[in-house]
Amino acid sequence: MASKFYRLALAALTAAWAVHISAQASTSDFSEPWKKVDRALVIDAYEYNSIDWQKLSGDKRIVGFINKASDGLPPPYSCSGEETAYKLCKALWKRHAVARELFHTRKIVAKALGLKWGAYHLARPGNPIEQADNFLDFAEPGPDDLMAIDIEENDPTKWMSLEDAEAFVRHIFQRTGRYPILYTNGTTSRYIADNRYRYRLLSRLPLWYARYKPEIGIHFPKGNWQGYSLWQFSAQANCGKSRCPYRVAGTPNDIDVNVAPMDAAGLRKVWPFGQLIESTDDFMLNVPVPIARDDGLKGESRITYASVAYPVRLDLLAKTLRASWDTAMLGTVPAIKAPASRYINGMAEFVALRRDQLVRVDSRSPRLDPVATASTETDRSAR
């Protein structure tokens, strides 16, 4: 029985993998893809990056421009308090207003030059719903404008927590009918991929991957992310006067450059993304509903499927069995206690981890990505 289940699971896995991999980046897109002249490029910038638009527009590989929009919570609309606090409040509001004006000026220029436009929100600790509203009010995204949430690191003391990020994403979808893409680094994306049962929404957002190395390996973060949507490969962290992975005319060394796993026409077609990517675990999410014996003998019944609680957790299963058993035996049977397990999210997590082991060619444990991200920080020698 175990052998039969294993063969069925492996067959389902193989089928899902074959369908999914056809729509993802090829192996060559994990090793210096920006050197391929047919790969589309995207610039992302924040308010302090200087740009010569005339020179930048001469690079025909550049298809899109993503600009920083909002940053955390909006500044207070009205100011009060003692003199120092009042002046600081006014200065923050002025900076916010100037940044927003620059954002929309760049938006007009970029679109006039034929570039696809996008905006990202730098996610900070604080109310995620208010941050989502701040982003939409700031960026005013059109139906063809890409939206992104920027989570620099998995550190809720400095950046938005992953739980709050899911609330942020849900609110964006409720207001726009579209999902943002997720910008983050290798360590955080790997954590989300490994814990996709906890972060069912984040783990299915198109991934904007930040890592400043020439190769990222075909094993990637995996989970639902078999490939990236954008890879930020050049920034102040690895671009200087003497050496830079890719120089964009009309921009300084600290400009962020991203590569797509497709050509310009392909990127324009999928822009602005906006939909969830396919889950690699869908084959586990439903089971056939039993039919009555008499109906089955008549041959007139149709097989239907019911959704399974996701994930299947041993503690919840034990609780349900205990309640049913106690009811049947009039409370005479002692309670069933779920066995201790290192798989917090239950059998679904175990099966997925086992599946990852089966398809992983290189069994060596992945190394943590030591590279911190974002052009909003100064270059650090440890990168």
Short mmCIF file of the C-alpha atoms (twelve columns), coordinates in Angstrom:
data_MODEL
# 
_entry.id   MODEL 
# 
loop_
_atom_site.group_PDB 
_atom_site.id 
_atom_site.type_symbol 
_atom_site.label_atom_id 
_atom_site.label_alt_id 
_atom_site.label_comp_id 
_atom_site.label_asym_id 
_atom_site.label_seq_id 
_atom_site.Cartn_x 
_atom_site.Cartn_y 
_atom_site.Cartn_z 
_atom_site.pdbx_PDB_model_num 
ATOM 1   C CA . MET A 1   0.000   0.000  0.000   1 
ATOM 2   C CA . ALA A 2   2.793   2.387  0.925   1 
ATOM 3   C CA . SER A 3   4.596   1.551  -2.301  1 
ATOM 4   C CA . LYS A 4   1.441   2.241  -4.342  1 
ATOM 5   C CA . PHE A 5   0.886   5.579  -2.581  1 
ATOM 6   C CA . TYR A 6   4.514   6.480  -3.220  1 
ATOM 7   C CA . ARG A 7   4.180   5.752  -6.944  1 
ATOM 8   C CA . LEU A 8   0.969   7.775  -7.201  1 
ATOM 9   C CA . ALA A 9   2.482   10.716 -5.348  1 
ATOM 10  C CA . LEU A 10  5.589   10.584 -7.527  1 
ATOM 11  C CA . ALA A 11  3.487   10.458 -10.701 1 
ATOM 12  C CA . ALA A 12  1.447   13.465 -9.600  1 
ATOM 13  C CA . LEU A 13  4.626   15.304 -8.712  1 
ATOM 14  C CA . THR A 14  6.195   14.557 -12.091 1 
ATOM 15  C CA . ALA A 15  3.114   15.758 -13.969 1 
ATOM 16  C CA . ALA A 16  2.881   18.972 -11.953 1 
ATOM 17  C CA . TRP A 17  6.590   19.638 -12.401 1 
ATOM 18  C CA . ALA A 18  6.444   19.074 -16.186 1 
ATOM 19  C CA . VAL A 19  3.568   21.518 -16.612 1 
ATOM 20  C CA . HIS A 20  5.052   24.123 -14.315 1 
ATOM 21  C CA . ILE A 21  8.622   24.104 -15.564 1 
ATOM 22  C CA . SER A 22  7.551   24.833 -19.146 1 
ATOM 23  C CA . ALA A 23  6.368   28.292 -18.109 1 
ATOM 24  C CA . GLN A 24  9.404   29.117 -16.007 1 
ATOM 25  C CA . ALA A 25  12.877  30.396 -16.674 1 
ATOM 26  C CA . SER A 26  15.319  28.012 -18.268 1 
ATOM 27  C CA . THR A 27  18.446  26.877 -16.449 1 
ATOM 28  C CA . SER A 28  20.529  29.409 -18.370 1 
ATOM 29  C CA . ASP A 29  18.511  32.225 -16.801 1 
ATOM 30  C CA . PHE A 30  20.124  31.503 -13.442 1 
ATOM 31  C CA . SER A 31  23.646  32.320 -14.620 1 
ATOM 32  C CA . GLU A 32  24.367  35.910 -15.692 1 
ATOM 33  C CA . PRO A 33  21.241  36.220 -17.865 1 
ATOM 34  C CA . TRP A 34  21.851  39.971 -18.284 1 
ATOM 35  C CA . LYS A 35  24.678  39.090 -20.670 1 
ATOM 36  C CA . LYS A 36  22.125  37.692 -23.107 1 
ATOM 37  C CA . VAL A 37  21.175  40.521 -25.443 1 
ATOM 38  C CA . ASP A 38  17.619  39.254 -25.821 1 
ATOM 39  C CA . ARG A 39  16.824  39.510 -22.087 1 
ATOM 40  C CA . ALA A 40  14.707  42.525 -21.117 1 
ATOM 41  C CA . LEU A 41  15.909  44.895 -18.393 1 
ATOM 42  C CA . VAL A 42  14.007  46.993 -15.850 1 
ATOM 43  C CA . ILE A 43  15.288  49.968 -13.851 1 
ATOM 44  C CA . ASP A 44  14.089  50.659 -10.325 1 
ATOM 45  C CA . ALA A 45  14.885  53.886 -8.535  1 
ATOM 46  C CA . TYR A 46  14.107  55.970 -5.490  1 
ATOM 47  C CA . GLU A 47  13.897  59.719 -5.136  1 
ATOM 48  C CA . TYR A 48  17.635  60.350 -4.716  1 
ATOM 49  C CA . ASN A 49  18.729  58.585 -7.926  1 
ATOM 50  C CA . SER A 50  19.586  61.108 -10.638 1 
ATOM 51  C CA . ILE A 51  18.439  60.186 -14.152 1 
ATOM 52  C CA . ASP A 52  19.236  61.544 -17.593 1 
ATOM 53  C CA . TRP A 53  16.157  60.320 -19.449 1 
ATOM 54  C CA . GLN A 54  17.476  61.083 -22.914 1 
ATOM 55  C CA . LYS A 55  20.540  58.883 -22.399 1 
ATOM 56  C CA . LEU A 56  18.603  56.153 -20.577 1 
ATOM 57  C CA . SER A 57  16.039  55.850 -23.389 1 
ATOM 58  C CA . GLY A 58  18.844  54.969 -25.803 1 
ATOM 59  C CA . ASP A 59  19.158  51.496 -24.247 1 
ATOM 60  C CA . LYS A 60  16.526  49.493 -26.119 1 
ATOM 61  C CA . ARG A 61  16.803  46.539 -23.728 1 
ATOM 62  C CA . ILE A 62  15.207  48.629 -20.970 1 
ATOM 63  C CA . VAL A 63  11.489  47.874 -21.033 1 
ATOM 64  C CA . GLY A 64  10.255  49.092 -17.641 1 
ATOM 65  C CA . PHE A 65  10.880  51.573 -14.859 1 
ATOM 66  C CA . ILE A 66  9.806   50.878 -11.263 1 
ATOM 67  C CA . ASN A 67  9.944   53.826 -8.879  1 
ATOM 68  C CA . LYS A 68  9.754   53.912 -5.119  1 
ATOM 69  C CA . ALA A 69  6.373   55.240 -4.034  1 
ATOM 70  C CA . SER A 70  5.354   55.242 -0.371  1 
ATOM 71  C CA . ASP A 71  7.484   54.444 2.666   1 
ATOM 72  C CA . GLY A 72  5.724   52.874 5.635   1 
ATOM 73  C CA . LEU A 73  2.900   54.905 7.138   1 
ATOM 74  C CA . PRO A 74  2.004   58.356 5.805   1 
ATOM 75  C CA . PRO A 75  3.209   61.390 7.791   1 
ATOM 76  C CA . PRO A 76  0.595   63.122 9.986   1 
ATOM 77  C CA . TYR A 77  -1.576  65.526 8.029   1 
ATOM 78  C CA . SER A 78  -1.643  68.135 10.805  1 
ATOM 79  C CA . CYS A 79  1.253   69.002 13.116  1 
ATOM 80  C CA . SER A 80  1.257   70.031 16.763  1 
ATOM 81  C CA . GLY A 81  3.436   69.858 19.850  1 
ATOM 82  C CA . GLU A 82  6.536   71.693 20.980  1 
ATOM 83  C CA . GLU A 83  8.699   73.563 18.455  1 
ATOM 84  C CA . THR A 84  11.168  70.779 17.582  1 
ATOM 85  C CA . ALA A 85  8.463   68.157 17.122  1 
ATOM 86  C CA . TYR A 86  6.357   70.594 15.098  1 
ATOM 87  C CA . LYS A 87  9.245   71.427 12.728  1 
ATOM 88  C CA . LEU A 88  10.087  67.747 12.266  1 
ATOM 89  C CA . CYS A 89  6.462   66.967 11.462  1 
ATOM 90  C CA . LYS A 90  6.367   69.744 8.867   1 
ATOM 91  C CA . ALA A 91  9.665   68.575 7.340   1 
ATOM 92  C CA . LEU A 92  8.362   64.992 6.999   1 
ATOM 93  C CA . TRP A 93  5.207   66.166 5.304   1 
ATOM 94  C CA . LYS A 94  7.174   68.384 2.924   1 
ATOM 95  C CA . ARG A 95  9.485   65.500 2.021   1 
ATOM 96  C CA . HIS A 96  6.453   63.292 1.404   1 
ATOM 97  C CA . ALA A 97  4.862   65.891 -0.868  1 
ATOM 98  C CA . VAL A 98  8.067   66.504 -2.854  1 
ATOM 99  C CA . ALA A 99  8.692   62.755 -3.276  1 
ATOM 100 C CA . ARG A 100 5.141   62.259 -4.549  1 
ATOM 101 C CA . GLU A 101 5.463   65.103 -7.046  1 
ATOM 102 C CA . LEU A 102 8.772   63.676 -8.326  1 
ATOM 103 C CA . PHE A 103 7.187   60.215 -8.567  1 
ATOM 104 C CA . HIS A 104 4.364   61.398 -10.814 1 
ATOM 105 C CA . THR A 105 6.714   63.534 -12.914 1 
ATOM 106 C CA . ARG A 106 8.881   60.489 -13.569 1 
ATOM 107 C CA . LYS A 107 5.769   58.469 -14.361 1 
ATOM 108 C CA . ILE A 108 4.764   60.919 -17.095 1 
ATOM 109 C CA . VAL A 109 8.269   61.011 -18.579 1 
ATOM 110 C CA . ALA A 110 8.774   57.235 -18.497 1 
ATOM 111 C CA . LYS A 111 5.453   56.514 -20.183 1 
ATOM 112 C CA . ALA A 112 6.114   59.196 -22.789 1 
ATOM 113 C CA . LEU A 113 9.313   57.317 -23.644 1 
ATOM 114 C CA . GLY A 114 7.363   54.085 -24.093 1 
ATOM 115 C CA . LEU A 115 8.527   52.449 -20.856 1 
ATOM 116 C CA . LYS A 116 6.304   50.243 -18.729 1 
ATOM 117 C CA . TRP A 117 5.711   51.798 -15.305 1 
ATOM 118 C CA . GLY A 118 5.671   50.342 -11.805 1 
ATOM 119 C CA . ALA A 119 5.731   51.416 -8.162  1 
ATOM 120 C CA . TYR A 120 6.893   49.778 -4.942  1 
ATOM 121 C CA . HIS A 121 6.068   50.319 -1.299  1 
ATOM 122 C CA . LEU A 122 8.866   50.086 1.262   1 
ATOM 123 C CA . ALA A 123 7.156   48.023 3.971   1 
ATOM 124 C CA . ARG A 124 7.853   49.083 7.565   1 
ATOM 125 C CA . PRO A 125 6.496   48.009 10.962  1 
ATOM 126 C CA . GLY A 126 3.046   49.462 11.552  1 
ATOM 127 C CA . ASN A 127 -0.566  48.996 10.498  1 
ATOM 128 C CA . PRO A 128 -0.473  47.097 7.160   1 
ATOM 129 C CA . ILE A 129 -3.925  48.289 6.050   1 
ATOM 130 C CA . GLU A 130 -2.976  51.932 6.516   1 
ATOM 131 C CA . GLN A 131 0.275   51.283 4.654   1 
ATOM 132 C CA . ALA A 132 -1.629  49.705 1.755   1 
ATOM 133 C CA . ASP A 133 -3.932  52.723 1.584   1 
ATOM 134 C CA . ASN A 134 -0.906  55.015 1.751   1 
ATOM 135 C CA . PHE A 135 0.672   53.185 -1.179  1 
ATOM 136 C CA . LEU A 136 -2.438  53.343 -3.371  1 
ATOM 137 C CA . ASP A 137 -3.100  56.995 -2.537  1 
ATOM 138 C CA . PHE A 138 0.537   57.855 -3.283  1 
ATOM 139 C CA . ALA A 139 1.056   55.822 -6.460  1 
ATOM 140 C CA . GLU A 140 -2.442  55.988 -7.967  1 
ATOM 141 C CA . PRO A 141 -1.658  52.874 -10.044 1 
ATOM 142 C CA . GLY A 142 -3.394  52.482 -13.374 1 
ATOM 143 C CA . PRO A 143 -4.546  49.115 -14.727 1 
ATOM 144 C CA . ASP A 144 -1.234  48.638 -16.574 1 
ATOM 145 C CA . ASP A 145 1.021   49.790 -13.717 1 
ATOM 146 C CA . LEU A 146 3.000   47.192 -11.807 1 
ATOM 147 C CA . MET A 147 2.665   47.188 -8.008  1 
ATOM 148 C CA . ALA A 148 5.244   45.744 -5.600  1 
ATOM 149 C CA . ILE A 149 5.746   45.319 -1.872  1 
ATOM 150 C CA . ASP A 150 9.366   45.620 -0.729  1 
ATOM 151 C CA . ILE A 151 10.299  43.498 2.302   1 
ATOM 152 C CA . GLU A 152 13.993  44.056 2.877   1 
ATOM 153 C CA . GLU A 153 14.581  41.356 5.481   1 
ATOM 154 C CA . ASN A 154 12.642  38.955 7.671   1 
ATOM 155 C CA . ASP A 155 13.085  41.159 10.748  1 
ATOM 156 C CA . PRO A 156 9.768   42.527 12.091  1 
ATOM 157 C CA . THR A 157 11.590  45.035 14.302  1 
ATOM 158 C CA . LYS A 158 12.903  46.850 11.219  1 
ATOM 159 C CA . TRP A 159 10.556  45.847 8.398   1 
ATOM 160 C CA . MET A 160 6.963   44.729 8.003   1 
ATOM 161 C CA . SER A 161 6.352   41.248 9.392   1 
ATOM 162 C CA . LEU A 162 5.407   38.517 6.944   1 
ATOM 163 C CA . GLU A 163 2.015   38.140 8.644   1 
ATOM 164 C CA . ASP A 164 1.303   41.862 8.186   1 
ATOM 165 C CA . ALA A 165 2.565   41.631 4.608   1 
ATOM 166 C CA . GLU A 166 -0.179  39.109 3.849   1 
ATOM 167 C CA . ALA A 167 -2.765  41.560 5.222   1 
ATOM 168 C CA . PHE A 168 -1.200  44.304 3.065   1 
ATOM 169 C CA . VAL A 169 -1.452  42.157 -0.066  1 
ATOM 170 C CA . ARG A 170 -5.063  41.174 0.629   1 
ATOM 171 C CA . HIS A 171 -6.059  44.818 1.032   1 
ATOM 172 C CA . ILE A 172 -4.334  45.763 -2.230  1 
ATOM 173 C CA . PHE A 173 -6.304  43.024 -3.988  1 
ATOM 174 C CA . GLN A 174 -9.582  44.126 -2.391  1 
ATOM 175 C CA . ARG A 175 -9.101  47.676 -3.656  1 
ATOM 176 C CA . THR A 176 -7.631  46.977 -7.094  1 
ATOM 177 C CA . GLY A 177 -8.516  43.397 -8.068  1 
ATOM 178 C CA . ARG A 178 -4.814  42.717 -8.653  1 
ATOM 179 C CA . TYR A 179 -1.907  41.437 -6.574  1 
ATOM 180 C CA . PRO A 180 1.463   43.144 -6.135  1 
ATOM 181 C CA . ILE A 181 4.702   41.321 -6.815  1 
ATOM 182 C CA . LEU A 182 7.044   40.571 -3.908  1 
ATOM 183 C CA . TYR A 183 10.515  42.115 -3.709  1 
ATOM 184 C CA . THR A 184 12.854  40.472 -1.230  1 
ATOM 185 C CA . ASN A 185 16.270  38.833 -0.873  1 
ATOM 186 C CA . GLY A 186 17.406  35.226 -1.028  1 
ATOM 187 C CA . THR A 187 17.188  34.446 2.675   1 
ATOM 188 C CA . THR A 188 13.677  35.794 3.112   1 
ATOM 189 C CA . SER A 189 12.314  34.271 -0.098  1 
ATOM 190 C CA . ARG A 190 13.747  30.897 0.878   1 
ATOM 191 C CA . TYR A 191 12.089  31.167 4.302   1 
ATOM 192 C CA . ILE A 192 8.732   31.972 2.711   1 
ATOM 193 C CA . ALA A 193 9.114   29.105 0.239   1 
ATOM 194 C CA . ASP A 194 9.948   26.649 3.022   1 
ATOM 195 C CA . ASN A 195 6.980   27.886 5.080   1 
ATOM 196 C CA . ARG A 196 4.467   28.319 2.295   1 
ATOM 197 C CA . TYR A 197 1.737   26.693 4.392   1 
ATOM 198 C CA . ARG A 198 1.975   29.638 6.780   1 
ATOM 199 C CA . TYR A 199 2.315   32.250 4.034   1 
ATOM 200 C CA . ARG A 200 -0.104  30.939 1.425   1 
ATOM 201 C CA . LEU A 201 -0.447  34.342 -0.219  1 
ATOM 202 C CA . LEU A 202 3.127   35.660 -0.131  1 
ATOM 203 C CA . SER A 203 4.474   32.359 -1.442  1 
ATOM 204 C CA . ARG A 204 2.342   32.694 -4.589  1 
ATOM 205 C CA . LEU A 205 3.178   36.276 -5.499  1 
ATOM 206 C CA . PRO A 206 5.438   36.738 -8.534  1 
ATOM 207 C CA . LEU A 207 8.958   37.026 -7.126  1 
ATOM 208 C CA . TRP A 208 11.173  40.053 -7.639  1 
ATOM 209 C CA . TYR A 209 14.416  38.511 -6.420  1 
ATOM 210 C CA . ALA A 210 17.294  40.608 -5.071  1 
ATOM 211 C CA . ARG A 211 20.703  38.959 -5.063  1 
ATOM 212 C CA . TYR A 212 23.933  40.436 -6.297  1 
ATOM 213 C CA . LYS A 213 25.764  37.307 -7.427  1 
ATOM 214 C CA . PRO A 214 26.472  36.133 -10.984 1 
ATOM 215 C CA . GLU A 215 24.691  32.825 -10.389 1 
ATOM 216 C CA . ILE A 216 21.780  31.860 -8.167  1 
ATOM 217 C CA . GLY A 217 21.648  28.145 -8.941  1 
ATOM 218 C CA . ILE A 218 18.823  26.117 -10.410 1 
ATOM 219 C CA . HIS A 219 17.652  25.126 -6.918  1 
ATOM 220 C CA . PHE A 220 16.602  28.712 -6.228  1 
ATOM 221 C CA . PRO A 221 14.124  29.254 -3.339  1 
ATOM 222 C CA . LYS A 222 11.805  26.551 -4.854  1 
ATOM 223 C CA . GLY A 223 8.413   25.961 -3.242  1 
ATOM 224 C CA . ASN A 224 6.041   27.686 -5.664  1 
ATOM 225 C CA . TRP A 225 8.962   29.732 -7.022  1 
ATOM 226 C CA . GLN A 226 10.557  27.616 -9.702  1 
ATOM 227 C CA . GLY A 227 11.788  30.818 -11.346 1 
ATOM 228 C CA . TYR A 228 11.856  34.563 -10.836 1 
ATOM 229 C CA . SER A 229 9.778   37.266 -12.485 1 
ATOM 230 C CA . LEU A 230 12.528  39.860 -12.049 1 
ATOM 231 C CA . TRP A 231 16.062  39.504 -10.689 1 
ATOM 232 C CA . GLN A 232 17.727  42.600 -9.236  1 
ATOM 233 C CA . PHE A 233 21.334  41.788 -10.061 1 
ATOM 234 C CA . SER A 234 23.038  45.196 -9.937  1 
ATOM 235 C CA . ALA A 235 22.957  47.938 -7.311  1 
ATOM 236 C CA . GLN A 236 25.260  50.045 -5.190  1 
ATOM 237 C CA . ALA A 237 26.268  46.838 -3.403  1 
ATOM 238 C CA . ASN A 238 28.149  45.466 -6.435  1 
ATOM 239 C CA . CYS A 239 28.483  48.363 -8.886  1 
ATOM 240 C CA . GLY A 240 31.317  50.876 -8.631  1 
ATOM 241 C CA . LYS A 241 33.550  53.004 -10.826 1 
ATOM 242 C CA . SER A 242 35.877  50.146 -11.732 1 
ATOM 243 C CA . ARG A 243 33.429  47.275 -12.031 1 
ATOM 244 C CA . CYS A 244 29.682  46.871 -12.578 1 
ATOM 245 C CA . PRO A 245 27.540  43.980 -13.885 1 
ATOM 246 C CA . TYR A 246 25.658  46.330 -16.191 1 
ATOM 247 C CA . ARG A 247 25.945  50.086 -16.693 1 
ATOM 248 C CA . VAL A 248 22.884  52.045 -17.719 1 
ATOM 249 C CA . ALA A 249 23.588  55.245 -19.594 1 
ATOM 250 C CA . GLY A 250 22.330  58.358 -17.865 1 
ATOM 251 C CA . THR A 251 22.298  56.842 -14.370 1 
ATOM 252 C CA . PRO A 252 24.815  56.748 -11.491 1 
ATOM 253 C CA . ASN A 253 26.446  53.621 -10.064 1 
ATOM 254 C CA . ASP A 254 23.822  53.231 -7.344  1 
ATOM 255 C CA . ILE A 255 20.932  52.646 -9.740  1 
ATOM 256 C CA . ASP A 256 19.223  49.258 -9.395  1 
ATOM 257 C CA . VAL A 257 19.054  47.118 -12.535 1 
ATOM 258 C CA . ASN A 258 16.868  44.047 -12.985 1 
ATOM 259 C CA . VAL A 259 16.699  41.314 -15.603 1 
ATOM 260 C CA . ALA A 260 13.628  39.387 -16.738 1 
ATOM 261 C CA . PRO A 261 13.716  35.730 -17.883 1 
ATOM 262 C CA . MET A 262 12.257  36.745 -21.250 1 
ATOM 263 C CA . ASP A 263 12.701  39.169 -24.105 1 
ATOM 264 C CA . ALA A 264 11.194  42.650 -24.388 1 
ATOM 265 C CA . ALA A 265 8.034   41.494 -26.162 1 
ATOM 266 C CA . GLY A 266 7.456   38.767 -23.585 1 
ATOM 267 C CA . LEU A 267 7.861   41.157 -20.664 1 
ATOM 268 C CA . ARG A 268 5.474   43.707 -22.158 1 
ATOM 269 C CA . LYS A 269 2.931   40.924 -22.584 1 
ATOM 270 C CA . VAL A 270 2.963   39.775 -18.939 1 
ATOM 271 C CA . TRP A 271 3.375   43.263 -17.418 1 
ATOM 272 C CA . PRO A 272 2.117   44.247 -14.837 1 
ATOM 273 C CA . PHE A 273 1.819   40.627 -13.618 1 
ATOM 274 C CA . GLY A 274 -0.932  41.065 -10.991 1 
ATOM 275 C CA . GLN A 275 -2.011  37.427 -10.645 1 
ATOM 276 C CA . LEU A 276 -0.931  34.668 -8.280  1 
ATOM 277 C CA . ILE A 277 1.453   32.068 -9.648  1 
ATOM 278 C CA . GLU A 278 0.473   28.418 -9.807  1 
ATOM 279 C CA . SER A 279 0.808   26.429 -6.599  1 
ATOM 280 C CA . THR A 280 3.013   23.344 -6.836  1 
ATOM 281 C CA . ASP A 281 0.861   21.604 -4.215  1 
ATOM 282 C CA . ASP A 282 -2.559  21.805 -5.874  1 
ATOM 283 C CA . PHE A 283 -2.699  18.046 -6.469  1 
ATOM 284 C CA . MET A 284 -2.997  17.586 -2.696  1 
ATOM 285 C CA . LEU A 285 -5.921  19.953 -2.187  1 
ATOM 286 C CA . ASN A 286 -8.956  17.771 -3.028  1 
ATOM 287 C CA . VAL A 287 -10.279 14.244 -2.591  1 
ATOM 288 C CA . PRO A 288 -13.144 12.320 -4.246  1 
ATOM 289 C CA . VAL A 289 -16.453 12.358 -2.349  1 
ATOM 290 C CA . PRO A 290 -17.743 8.852  -1.479  1 
ATOM 291 C CA . ILE A 291 -20.879 7.722  -3.330  1 
ATOM 292 C CA . ALA A 292 -23.639 5.415  -2.151  1 
ATOM 293 C CA . ARG A 293 -23.209 1.731  -3.048  1 
ATOM 294 C CA . ASP A 294 -26.606 1.509  -4.765  1 
ATOM 295 C CA . ASP A 295 -25.835 4.553  -6.922  1 
ATOM 296 C CA . GLY A 296 -22.485 3.090  -7.834  1 
ATOM 297 C CA . LEU A 297 -24.024 -0.218 -8.925  1 
ATOM 298 C CA . LYS A 298 -26.503 1.629  -11.138 1 
ATOM 299 C CA . GLY A 299 -23.616 3.375  -12.870 1 
ATOM 300 C CA . GLU A 300 -25.432 6.688  -12.819 1 
ATOM 301 C CA . SER A 301 -23.250 8.571  -10.354 1 
ATOM 302 C CA . ARG A 302 -20.534 11.119 -11.113 1 
ATOM 303 C CA . ILE A 303 -17.336 11.480 -9.129  1 
ATOM 304 C CA . THR A 304 -17.131 14.853 -7.405  1 
ATOM 305 C CA . TYR A 305 -14.300 16.322 -5.377  1 
ATOM 306 C CA . ALA A 306 -14.244 18.160 -2.084  1 
ATOM 307 C CA . SER A 307 -11.612 20.554 -0.818  1 
ATOM 308 C CA . VAL A 308 -9.394  19.410 2.012   1 
ATOM 309 C CA . ALA A 309 -8.591  21.616 4.997   1 
ATOM 310 C CA . TYR A 310 -5.164  23.043 4.174   1 
ATOM 311 C CA . PRO A 311 -2.854  22.085 5.679   1 
ATOM 312 C CA . VAL A 312 -3.817  18.743 7.240   1 
ATOM 313 C CA . ARG A 313 -2.567  19.073 10.812  1 
ATOM 314 C CA . LEU A 314 -2.189  16.066 13.098  1 
ATOM 315 C CA . ASP A 315 -3.360  17.932 16.190  1 
ATOM 316 C CA . LEU A 316 -6.600  19.040 14.494  1 
ATOM 317 C CA . LEU A 317 -7.133  15.572 13.065  1 
ATOM 318 C CA . ALA A 318 -6.645  14.007 16.498  1 
ATOM 319 C CA . LYS A 319 -9.064  16.502 18.028  1 
ATOM 320 C CA . THR A 320 -11.746 15.607 15.487  1 
ATOM 321 C CA . LEU A 321 -11.229 11.874 15.964  1 
ATOM 322 C CA . ARG A 322 -11.372 12.263 19.734  1 
ATOM 323 C CA . ALA A 323 -14.661 14.163 19.559  1 
ATOM 324 C CA . SER A 324 -16.226 11.560 17.244  1 
ATOM 325 C CA . TRP A 325 -14.946 8.646  19.300  1 
ATOM 326 C CA . ASP A 326 -16.089 10.111 22.604  1 
ATOM 327 C CA . THR A 327 -19.547 10.708 21.160  1 
ATOM 328 C CA . ALA A 328 -19.821 7.132  19.882  1 
ATOM 329 C CA . MET A 329 -18.563 5.574  23.117  1 
ATOM 330 C CA . LEU A 330 -20.522 7.893  25.429  1 
ATOM 331 C CA . GLY A 331 -17.435 9.500  26.787  1 
ATOM 332 C CA . THR A 332 -15.865 6.304  28.116  1 
ATOM 333 C CA . VAL A 333 -12.647 6.486  26.075  1 
ATOM 334 C CA . PRO A 334 -9.735  8.655  27.260  1 
ATOM 335 C CA . ALA A 335 -8.712  11.616 25.121  1 
ATOM 336 C CA . ILE A 336 -6.338  11.114 22.194  1 
ATOM 337 C CA . LYS A 337 -3.294  13.333 22.285  1 
ATOM 338 C CA . ALA A 338 -1.549  14.205 19.046  1 
ATOM 339 C CA . PRO A 339 2.027   12.913 18.922  1 
ATOM 340 C CA . ALA A 340 4.789   15.475 19.021  1 
ATOM 341 C CA . SER A 341 6.019   16.367 15.570  1 
ATOM 342 C CA . ARG A 342 8.628   18.671 14.164  1 
ATOM 343 C CA . TYR A 343 6.276   19.358 11.245  1 
ATOM 344 C CA . ILE A 344 4.259   22.195 12.729  1 
ATOM 345 C CA . ASN A 345 1.885   22.392 9.780   1 
ATOM 346 C CA . GLY A 346 1.181   18.693 9.655   1 
ATOM 347 C CA . MET A 347 1.316   15.987 7.013   1 
ATOM 348 C CA . ALA A 348 1.033   18.387 4.076   1 
ATOM 349 C CA . GLU A 349 4.287   20.012 5.131   1 
ATOM 350 C CA . PHE A 350 5.997   16.626 5.497   1 
ATOM 351 C CA . VAL A 351 4.867   15.487 2.032   1 
ATOM 352 C CA . ALA A 352 6.041   18.723 0.416   1 
ATOM 353 C CA . LEU A 353 9.423   18.564 2.103   1 
ATOM 354 C CA . ARG A 354 9.779   14.944 1.041   1 
ATOM 355 C CA . ARG A 355 8.826   15.944 -2.498  1 
ATOM 356 C CA . ASP A 356 11.478  18.675 -2.535  1 
ATOM 357 C CA . GLN A 357 14.052  16.072 -1.517  1 
ATOM 358 C CA . LEU A 358 13.014  13.822 -4.410  1 
ATOM 359 C CA . VAL A 359 13.344  16.515 -7.065  1 
ATOM 360 C CA . ARG A 360 16.435  18.190 -5.690  1 
ATOM 361 C CA . VAL A 361 19.464  17.100 -7.696  1 
ATOM 362 C CA . ASP A 362 22.007  18.509 -5.302  1 
ATOM 363 C CA . SER A 363 21.286  17.249 -1.781  1 
ATOM 364 C CA . ARG A 364 23.602  19.650 -0.062  1 
ATOM 365 C CA . SER A 365 21.924  22.002 2.401   1 
ATOM 366 C CA . PRO A 366 21.359  25.487 0.942   1 
ATOM 367 C CA . ARG A 367 23.488  28.221 2.316   1 
ATOM 368 C CA . LEU A 368 21.966  31.290 3.836   1 
ATOM 369 C CA . ASP A 369 22.184  34.325 1.634   1 
ATOM 370 C CA . PRO A 370 24.478  36.814 3.435   1 
ATOM 371 C CA . VAL A 371 23.541  39.628 1.086   1 
ATOM 372 C CA . ALA A 372 21.322  42.395 2.422   1 
ATOM 373 C CA . THR A 373 19.317  44.256 -0.189  1 
ATOM 374 C CA . ALA A 374 17.935  47.609 -1.276  1 
ATOM 375 C CA . SER A 375 19.434  50.729 -2.697  1 
ATOM 376 C CA . THR A 376 17.999  52.664 0.231   1 
ATOM 377 C CA . GLU A 377 21.030  51.667 2.300   1 
ATOM 378 C CA . THR A 378 24.641  52.591 1.735   1 
ATOM 379 C CA . ASP A 379 27.031  49.976 0.474   1 
ATOM 380 C CA . ARG A 380 28.390  47.635 3.120   1 
ATOM 381 C CA . SER A 381 31.648  45.715 2.929   1 
ATOM 382 C CA . ALA A 382 29.962  42.566 4.215   1 
ATOM 383 C CA . ARG A 383 27.831  42.220 1.088   1 
# 
